[in-house]
Amino acid sequence: PPAALASLEDPQWIRRAARSTANDARRVGIDWVFAPVADLDIEPANPIVQTRAFGADPARVAGAVTDWIEGCQEAGALACAKHYPGHGRTRQDSHAVLPTIPVPLELLTRTDLEPFRAAVAAGVAAVMTGHLACPAWDTSGLPATLSPVMLGYLRERLDFQGLVVTDALVMEAVRQGPDGAGFAARAIAAGCDLLLYPPDPRSAADEIGAGLASGA
């Protein structure tokens, strides 16, 4: 787990683990790895992050994320920082409900977003969205996956030019959010490039086709 790697306090072990992951993936024909986790482990009641994170300190996590990305991509596989804008402050599991990030953007900028800023600076190929609402940032209550506000910040303020992929679209957080119908096409319209695990791929394709036809 990333927490165990970080506890060694040696960047070379993080890079070595990332290279090993990339090499193993490429041996079986996979060239895109949905890692590293860039979330902060700062909420003791968080049911989903914990040891999946490199730690709680933004600067240390940013450094570890950078090391992992560089190790993975040097070995020839794309890396993916997740779960933007950070799952570390939530107390709920986005597989079951839509969690809320209970702090304003100003605080996120100094903490949770720092590893993602570092990931972009390291040249990460992809960022995965979290199905996470942040009402103080986007008052619509939409999860980041469907939020032009939060995804616009990723593109415009963090200057990320790579791929944006959704977290799994079978998760209830995105399906139970406000106006949950048509979430596949809405994720594309909000700024996502790829859809991960839509529950019904044919329906998702039909939604996107209808959205293209209507201009939505």
Short mmCIF file of C-alpha atoms in Angstrom, two decimals:
data_model
loop_
_atom_site.label_atom_id
_atom_site.label_comp_id
_atom_site.label_asym_id
_atom_site.label_seq_id
_atom_site.Cartn_x
_atom_site.Cartn_y
_atom_site.Cartn_z
CA PRO A 1 0.00 0.00 0.00
CA PRO A 2 1.15 3.59 -0.60
CA ALA A 3 1.19 4.29 3.15
CA ALA A 4 3.68 1.46 3.62
CA LEU A 5 5.88 2.72 0.80
CA ALA A 6 5.82 6.24 2.24
CA SER A 7 6.76 4.94 5.70
CA LEU A 8 10.14 3.83 4.29
CA GLU A 9 10.99 7.52 3.72
CA ASP A 10 13.00 6.65 0.61
CA PRO A 11 11.74 7.97 -2.76
CA GLN A 12 13.59 5.20 -4.58
CA TRP A 13 11.25 2.56 -3.14
CA ILE A 14 8.22 4.46 -4.43
CA ARG A 15 9.82 4.75 -7.88
CA ARG A 16 10.79 1.07 -7.79
CA ALA A 17 7.22 0.04 -6.91
CA ALA A 18 5.85 2.22 -9.71
CA ARG A 19 8.27 0.77 -12.26
CA SER A 20 7.38 -2.74 -11.13
CA THR A 21 3.67 -2.01 -11.52
CA ALA A 22 4.18 -0.54 -14.98
CA ASN A 23 6.37 -3.44 -16.10
CA ASP A 24 3.89 -6.04 -14.83
CA ALA A 25 1.04 -4.23 -16.57
CA ARG A 26 2.87 -3.98 -19.88
CA ARG A 27 3.73 -7.69 -19.81
CA VAL A 28 0.01 -8.48 -20.04
CA GLY A 29 -0.72 -5.79 -22.62
CA ILE A 30 -1.91 -2.98 -20.33
CA ASP A 31 -0.31 0.44 -20.82
CA TRP A 32 -2.42 2.60 -18.52
CA VAL A 33 -2.30 2.29 -14.72
CA PHE A 34 -5.01 3.94 -12.60
CA ALA A 35 -2.56 5.08 -9.91
CA PRO A 36 -1.29 6.81 -7.86
CA VAL A 37 -3.83 7.83 -5.24
CA ALA A 38 -3.23 11.55 -4.63
CA ASP A 39 -5.73 11.84 -1.77
CA LEU A 40 -4.67 12.94 1.70
CA ASP A 41 -5.33 10.63 4.66
CA ILE A 42 -6.62 13.39 6.95
CA GLU A 43 -10.03 12.16 8.13
CA PRO A 44 -9.86 9.27 10.63
CA ALA A 45 -13.45 8.27 9.83
CA ASN A 46 -12.78 8.04 6.09
CA PRO A 47 -13.89 4.55 4.98
CA ILE A 48 -12.18 4.46 1.59
CA VAL A 49 -8.76 6.19 1.60
CA GLN A 50 -6.65 5.31 4.67
CA THR A 51 -3.61 3.23 3.62
CA ARG A 52 -4.34 3.85 -0.06
CA ALA A 53 -2.89 7.34 0.50
CA PHE A 54 0.79 8.20 0.88
CA GLY A 55 -0.02 10.16 4.05
CA ALA A 56 -1.63 13.29 5.45
CA ASP A 57 0.94 16.01 4.80
CA PRO A 58 0.30 17.74 1.45
CA ALA A 59 3.96 18.37 0.67
CA ARG A 60 5.05 14.82 1.45
CA VAL A 61 2.16 13.31 -0.48
CA ALA A 62 2.92 15.61 -3.41
CA GLY A 63 6.52 14.39 -3.42
CA ALA A 64 5.48 10.74 -3.27
CA VAL A 65 2.92 11.23 -6.04
CA THR A 66 5.60 12.82 -8.20
CA ASP A 67 7.99 9.93 -7.57
CA TRP A 68 5.31 7.35 -8.40
CA ILE A 69 4.26 9.08 -11.61
CA GLU A 70 7.81 9.49 -12.84
CA GLY A 71 8.70 5.87 -12.04
CA CYS A 72 5.61 4.51 -13.77
CA GLN A 73 5.86 6.64 -16.88
CA GLU A 74 9.60 6.13 -17.26
CA ALA A 75 8.79 2.40 -17.45
CA GLY A 76 6.41 3.02 -20.34
CA ALA A 77 2.91 3.03 -18.85
CA LEU A 78 0.62 6.01 -18.38
CA ALA A 79 -0.07 7.03 -14.78
CA CYS A 80 -3.31 8.50 -13.42
CA ALA A 81 -3.61 10.72 -10.33
CA LYS A 82 -6.85 10.14 -8.43
CA HIS A 83 -9.42 11.02 -7.05
CA TYR A 84 -9.62 14.71 -8.04
CA PRO A 85 -10.20 17.01 -6.15
CA GLY A 86 -9.32 14.71 -3.23
CA HIS A 87 -11.27 12.04 -1.33
CA GLY A 88 -9.39 12.44 1.94
CA ARG A 89 -11.85 14.63 3.88
CA THR A 90 -14.95 12.54 3.29
CA ARG A 91 -16.69 10.29 5.80
CA GLN A 92 -18.70 8.31 3.28
CA ASP A 93 -17.94 5.77 0.59
CA SER A 94 -18.64 7.04 -2.93
CA HIS A 95 -19.46 3.49 -4.00
CA ALA A 96 -22.67 3.85 -1.96
CA VAL A 97 -23.53 7.56 -1.59
CA LEU A 98 -22.40 10.99 -2.81
CA PRO A 99 -19.82 12.23 -0.25
CA THR A 100 -19.34 15.91 0.47
CA ILE A 101 -16.05 17.73 0.89
CA PRO A 102 -16.91 20.09 3.78
CA VAL A 103 -14.36 22.86 3.19
CA PRO A 104 -13.96 25.87 0.85
CA LEU A 105 -11.74 26.05 -2.21
CA GLU A 106 -9.26 28.32 -0.43
CA LEU A 107 -8.40 25.53 2.02
CA LEU A 108 -8.39 22.84 -0.67
CA THR A 109 -5.92 24.91 -2.69
CA ARG A 110 -3.43 24.82 0.20
CA THR A 111 -3.97 21.16 1.07
CA ASP A 112 -5.92 18.57 -0.93
CA LEU A 113 -5.16 20.05 -4.35
CA GLU A 114 -1.41 20.25 -3.77
CA PRO A 115 -0.71 16.61 -4.80
CA PHE A 116 -2.73 17.12 -7.98
CA ARG A 117 -0.79 20.29 -8.74
CA ALA A 118 2.41 18.28 -8.29
CA ALA A 119 1.06 15.50 -10.50
CA VAL A 120 0.40 17.95 -13.31
CA ALA A 121 3.87 19.43 -12.91
CA ALA A 122 5.32 15.90 -13.11
CA GLY A 123 3.63 15.38 -16.47
CA VAL A 124 1.02 12.86 -15.36
CA ALA A 125 -0.83 11.49 -18.36
CA ALA A 126 -4.25 11.31 -16.73
CA VAL A 127 -6.35 12.45 -13.80
CA MET A 128 -9.32 10.49 -12.48
CA THR A 129 -12.29 12.41 -11.12
CA GLY A 130 -13.83 11.63 -7.77
CA HIS A 131 -17.60 11.38 -7.38
CA LEU A 132 -17.38 14.09 -4.72
CA ALA A 133 -19.49 17.19 -4.11
CA CYS A 134 -18.00 20.39 -2.73
CA PRO A 135 -20.93 22.80 -2.17
CA ALA A 136 -18.70 25.66 -1.04
CA TRP A 137 -16.92 25.46 -4.41
CA ASP A 138 -19.66 24.37 -6.80
CA THR A 139 -23.01 25.37 -5.33
CA SER A 140 -24.87 23.10 -7.75
CA GLY A 141 -23.99 20.14 -5.52
CA LEU A 142 -22.77 18.14 -8.53
CA PRO A 143 -19.95 15.63 -8.08
CA ALA A 144 -16.63 16.63 -9.64
CA THR A 145 -17.24 14.08 -12.41
CA LEU A 146 -20.22 16.15 -13.62
CA SER A 147 -19.01 19.60 -12.55
CA PRO A 148 -17.78 22.04 -15.24
CA VAL A 149 -16.70 24.27 -12.33
CA MET A 150 -14.32 21.77 -10.73
CA LEU A 151 -13.12 20.30 -14.02
CA GLY A 152 -12.65 23.79 -15.40
CA TYR A 153 -10.33 24.55 -12.47
CA LEU A 154 -8.29 21.45 -13.30
CA ARG A 155 -7.87 22.57 -16.90
CA GLU A 156 -7.56 26.31 -16.46
CA ARG A 157 -5.99 26.90 -13.05
CA LEU A 158 -3.89 23.74 -12.73
CA ASP A 159 -3.21 23.80 -16.49
CA PHE A 160 -3.74 20.08 -16.95
CA GLN A 161 -3.64 19.12 -20.63
CA GLY A 162 -3.86 15.34 -20.36
CA LEU A 163 -6.69 12.81 -20.18
CA VAL A 164 -9.53 13.16 -17.68
CA VAL A 165 -11.18 9.83 -16.86
CA THR A 166 -14.17 9.32 -14.60
CA ASP A 167 -14.17 7.09 -11.58
CA ALA A 168 -16.36 4.03 -12.13
CA LEU A 169 -19.81 5.08 -13.31
CA VAL A 170 -21.43 2.08 -11.62
CA MET A 171 -20.84 3.84 -8.27
CA GLU A 172 -23.94 5.20 -6.60
CA ALA A 173 -22.37 8.60 -5.86
CA VAL A 174 -22.68 9.67 -9.48
CA ARG A 175 -25.95 7.84 -10.14
CA GLN A 176 -27.74 9.28 -7.10
CA GLY A 177 -26.50 12.87 -7.44
CA PRO A 178 -28.76 15.74 -8.44
CA ASP A 179 -30.61 14.93 -11.67
CA GLY A 180 -28.83 11.58 -11.99
CA ALA A 181 -30.27 10.72 -15.42
CA GLY A 182 -27.94 10.91 -18.41
CA PHE A 183 -24.77 11.05 -16.34
CA ALA A 184 -22.56 9.47 -19.01
CA ALA A 185 -23.12 12.22 -21.57
CA ARG A 186 -23.07 14.87 -18.85
CA ALA A 187 -19.63 13.70 -17.71
CA ILE A 188 -18.33 14.22 -21.26
CA ALA A 189 -20.03 17.62 -21.47
CA ALA A 190 -18.53 18.64 -18.12
CA GLY A 191 -14.99 17.97 -19.35
CA CYS A 192 -14.22 14.26 -18.96
CA ASP A 193 -12.53 12.52 -21.87
CA LEU A 194 -13.19 8.88 -21.03
CA LEU A 195 -15.88 7.00 -19.13
CA LEU A 196 -14.80 4.23 -16.78
CA TYR A 197 -17.17 1.31 -16.28
CA PRO A 198 -20.55 2.71 -17.33
CA PRO A 199 -23.23 0.28 -16.10
CA ASP A 200 -24.70 0.00 -19.60
CA PRO A 201 -22.15 0.85 -22.31
CA ARG A 202 -24.72 0.79 -25.11
CA SER A 203 -26.96 3.27 -23.28
CA ALA A 204 -23.93 5.48 -22.54
CA ALA A 205 -23.01 5.48 -26.24
CA ASP A 206 -26.59 6.35 -27.15
CA GLU A 207 -26.60 9.20 -24.62
CA ILE A 208 -23.40 10.64 -26.05
CA GLY A 209 -24.69 10.29 -29.60
CA ALA A 210 -27.89 12.12 -28.69
CA GLY A 211 -25.87 14.84 -26.97
CA LEU A 212 -23.70 15.30 -30.04
CA ALA A 213 -26.75 15.47 -32.26
CA SER A 214 -28.47 18.07 -30.09
CA GLY A 215 -25.34 20.10 -29.44
CA ALA A 216 -25.59 19.53 -25.69
#
